[in-house]
PDB file of C-alpha atoms in Angstrom:
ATOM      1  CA  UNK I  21     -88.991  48.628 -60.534  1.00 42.00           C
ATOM      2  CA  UNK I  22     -85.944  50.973 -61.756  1.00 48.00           C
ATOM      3  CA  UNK I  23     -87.954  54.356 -61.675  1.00 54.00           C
ATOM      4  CA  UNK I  24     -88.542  53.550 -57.785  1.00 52.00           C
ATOM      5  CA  UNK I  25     -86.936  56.128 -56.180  1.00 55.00           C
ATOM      6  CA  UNK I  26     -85.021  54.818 -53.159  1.00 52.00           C
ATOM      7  CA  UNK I  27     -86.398  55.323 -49.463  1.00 54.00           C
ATOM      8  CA  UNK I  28     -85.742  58.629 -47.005  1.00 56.00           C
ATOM      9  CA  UNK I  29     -84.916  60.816 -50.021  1.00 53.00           C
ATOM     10  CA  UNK I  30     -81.658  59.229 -50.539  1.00 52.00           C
ATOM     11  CA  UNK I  31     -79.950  59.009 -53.908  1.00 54.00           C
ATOM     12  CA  UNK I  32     -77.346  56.773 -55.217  1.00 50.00           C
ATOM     13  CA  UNK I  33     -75.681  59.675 -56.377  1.00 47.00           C
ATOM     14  CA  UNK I  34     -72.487  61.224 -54.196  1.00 44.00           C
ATOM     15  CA  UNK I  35     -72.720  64.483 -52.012  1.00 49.00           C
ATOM     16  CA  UNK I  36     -70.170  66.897 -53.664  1.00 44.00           C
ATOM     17  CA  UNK I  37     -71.608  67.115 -56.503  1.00 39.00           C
ATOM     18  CA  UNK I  38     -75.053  67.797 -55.464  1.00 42.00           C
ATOM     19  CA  UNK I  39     -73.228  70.546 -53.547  1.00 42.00           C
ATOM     20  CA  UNK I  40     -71.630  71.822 -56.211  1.00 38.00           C
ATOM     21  CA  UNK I  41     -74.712  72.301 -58.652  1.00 36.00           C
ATOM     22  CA  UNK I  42     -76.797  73.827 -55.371  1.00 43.00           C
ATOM     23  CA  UNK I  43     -73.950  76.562 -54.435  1.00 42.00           C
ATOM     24  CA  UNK I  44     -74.611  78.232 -57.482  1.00 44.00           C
ATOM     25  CA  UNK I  45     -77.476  79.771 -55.597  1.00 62.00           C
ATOM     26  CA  UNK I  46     -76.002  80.340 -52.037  1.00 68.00           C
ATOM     27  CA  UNK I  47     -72.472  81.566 -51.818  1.00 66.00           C
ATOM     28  CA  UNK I  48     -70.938  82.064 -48.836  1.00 66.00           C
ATOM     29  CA  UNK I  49     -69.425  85.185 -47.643  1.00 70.00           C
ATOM     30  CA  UNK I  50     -66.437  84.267 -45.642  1.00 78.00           C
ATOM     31  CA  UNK I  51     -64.267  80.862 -44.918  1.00 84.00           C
ATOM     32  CA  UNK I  52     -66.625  81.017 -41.423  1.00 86.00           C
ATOM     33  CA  UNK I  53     -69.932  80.898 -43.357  1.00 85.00           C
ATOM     34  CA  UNK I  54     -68.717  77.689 -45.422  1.00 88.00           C
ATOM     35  CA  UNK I  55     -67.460  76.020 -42.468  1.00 91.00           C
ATOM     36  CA  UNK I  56     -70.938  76.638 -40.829  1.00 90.00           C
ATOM     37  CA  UNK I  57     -72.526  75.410 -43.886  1.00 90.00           C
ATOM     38  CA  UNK I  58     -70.193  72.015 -44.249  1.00 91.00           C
ATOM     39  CA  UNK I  59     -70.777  71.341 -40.802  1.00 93.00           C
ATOM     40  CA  UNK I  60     -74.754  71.899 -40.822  1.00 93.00           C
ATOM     41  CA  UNK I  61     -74.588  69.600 -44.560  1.00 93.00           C
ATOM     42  CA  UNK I  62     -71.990  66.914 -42.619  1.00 94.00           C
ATOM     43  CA  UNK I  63     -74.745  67.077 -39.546  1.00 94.00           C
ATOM     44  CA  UNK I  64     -77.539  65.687 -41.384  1.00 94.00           C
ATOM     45  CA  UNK I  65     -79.210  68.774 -42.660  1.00 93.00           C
ATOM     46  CA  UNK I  66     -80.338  69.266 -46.078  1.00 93.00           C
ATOM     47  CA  UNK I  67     -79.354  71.508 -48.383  1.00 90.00           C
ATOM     48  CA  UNK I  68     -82.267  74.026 -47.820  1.00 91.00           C
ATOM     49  CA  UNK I  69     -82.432  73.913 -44.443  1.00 91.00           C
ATOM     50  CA  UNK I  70     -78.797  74.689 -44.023  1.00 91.00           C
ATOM     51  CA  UNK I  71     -78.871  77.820 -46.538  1.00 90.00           C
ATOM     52  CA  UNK I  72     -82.106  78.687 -43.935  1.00 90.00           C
ATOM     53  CA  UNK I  73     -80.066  78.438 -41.035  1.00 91.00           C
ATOM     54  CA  UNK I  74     -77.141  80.419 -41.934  1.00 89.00           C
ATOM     55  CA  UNK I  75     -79.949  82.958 -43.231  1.00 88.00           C
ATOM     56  CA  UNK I  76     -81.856  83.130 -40.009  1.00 86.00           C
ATOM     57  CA  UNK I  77     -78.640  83.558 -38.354  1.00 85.00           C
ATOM     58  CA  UNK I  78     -77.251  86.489 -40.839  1.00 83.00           C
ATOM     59  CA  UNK I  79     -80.320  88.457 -40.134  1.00 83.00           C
ATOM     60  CA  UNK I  80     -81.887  87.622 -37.045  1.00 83.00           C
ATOM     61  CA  UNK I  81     -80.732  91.454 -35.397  1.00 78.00           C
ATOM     62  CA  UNK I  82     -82.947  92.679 -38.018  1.00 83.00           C
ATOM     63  CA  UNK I  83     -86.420  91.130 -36.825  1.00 81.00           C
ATOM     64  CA  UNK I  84     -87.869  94.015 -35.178  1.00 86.00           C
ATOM     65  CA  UNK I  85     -88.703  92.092 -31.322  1.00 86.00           C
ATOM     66  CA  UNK I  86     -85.314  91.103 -31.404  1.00 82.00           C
ATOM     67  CA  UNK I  87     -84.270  94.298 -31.325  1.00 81.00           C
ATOM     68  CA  UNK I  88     -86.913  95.077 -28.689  1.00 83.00           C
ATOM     69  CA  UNK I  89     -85.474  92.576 -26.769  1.00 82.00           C
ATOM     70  CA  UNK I  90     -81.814  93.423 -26.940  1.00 76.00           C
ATOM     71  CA  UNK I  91     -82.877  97.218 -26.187  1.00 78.00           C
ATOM     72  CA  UNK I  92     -84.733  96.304 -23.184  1.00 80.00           C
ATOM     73  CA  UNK I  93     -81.992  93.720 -21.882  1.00 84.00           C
ATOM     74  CA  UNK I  94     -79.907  95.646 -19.551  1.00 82.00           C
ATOM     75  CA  UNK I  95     -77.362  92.355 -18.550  1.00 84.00           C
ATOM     76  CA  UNK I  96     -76.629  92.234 -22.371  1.00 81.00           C
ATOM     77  CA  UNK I  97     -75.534  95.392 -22.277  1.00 85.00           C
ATOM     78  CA  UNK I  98     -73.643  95.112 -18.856  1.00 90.00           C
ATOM     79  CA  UNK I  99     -71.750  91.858 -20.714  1.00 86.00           C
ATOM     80  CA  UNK I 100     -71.132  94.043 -24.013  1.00 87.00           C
ATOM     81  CA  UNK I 101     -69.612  96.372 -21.733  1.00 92.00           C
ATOM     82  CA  UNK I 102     -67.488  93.996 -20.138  1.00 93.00           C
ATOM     83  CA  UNK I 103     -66.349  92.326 -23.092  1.00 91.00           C
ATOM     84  CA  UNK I 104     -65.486  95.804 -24.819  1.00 93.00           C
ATOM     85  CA  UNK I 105     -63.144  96.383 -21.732  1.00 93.00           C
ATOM     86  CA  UNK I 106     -61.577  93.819 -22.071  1.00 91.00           C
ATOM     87  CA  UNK I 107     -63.038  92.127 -18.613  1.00 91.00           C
ATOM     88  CA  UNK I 108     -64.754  88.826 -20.422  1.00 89.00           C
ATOM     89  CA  UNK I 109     -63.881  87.504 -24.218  1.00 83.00           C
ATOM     90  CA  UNK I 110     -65.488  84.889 -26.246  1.00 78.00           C
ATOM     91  CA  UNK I 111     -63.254  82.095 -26.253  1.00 72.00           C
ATOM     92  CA  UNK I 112     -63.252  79.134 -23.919  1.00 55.00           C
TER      93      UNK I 112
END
């Protein structure tokens, strides 16, 4: 009965230092990227699928029909006009 492993993927062991061991393979890149990633980790997500996230994020200008579709998306370009004129910003 002591090599069950206990239910939901859950371990008796604590959180930081599973993070610690794992960041050797993901580091982020600025103070933004590891708030992103302690808030995706705090949310529920695992490990993997917040590294994924942040990933998909990073690069997702660089999938080819997202580019398509920012190219052929004239109000995006009417708003990045705006907001490089100072007309519209991205706070709240």
């Amino acid at each position: 009965m002591r090599d069950m492993q206990p239910p939901n993927g859950f371990t008796d062991q604590p959180k930081h230092s599973a993070r610690k061991l794992e960041t050797k393979h993901y580091s982020p890149g600025t103070n933004k990227d590891q708030l992103m990633l302690d808030y995706l980790l705090d949310s529920g997500f695992q490990w993997e699928e917040a590294v994924t996230l942040l990933n998909l994020r990073e690069h997702l200008y660089e999938n080819a029909e997202m580019r398509q579709r920012i190219t052929e998306d004239y109000r995006m370009h009417f708003v990045k006009w705006l907001y490089e004129h100072g007309l519209v910003n991205d706070s709240f």
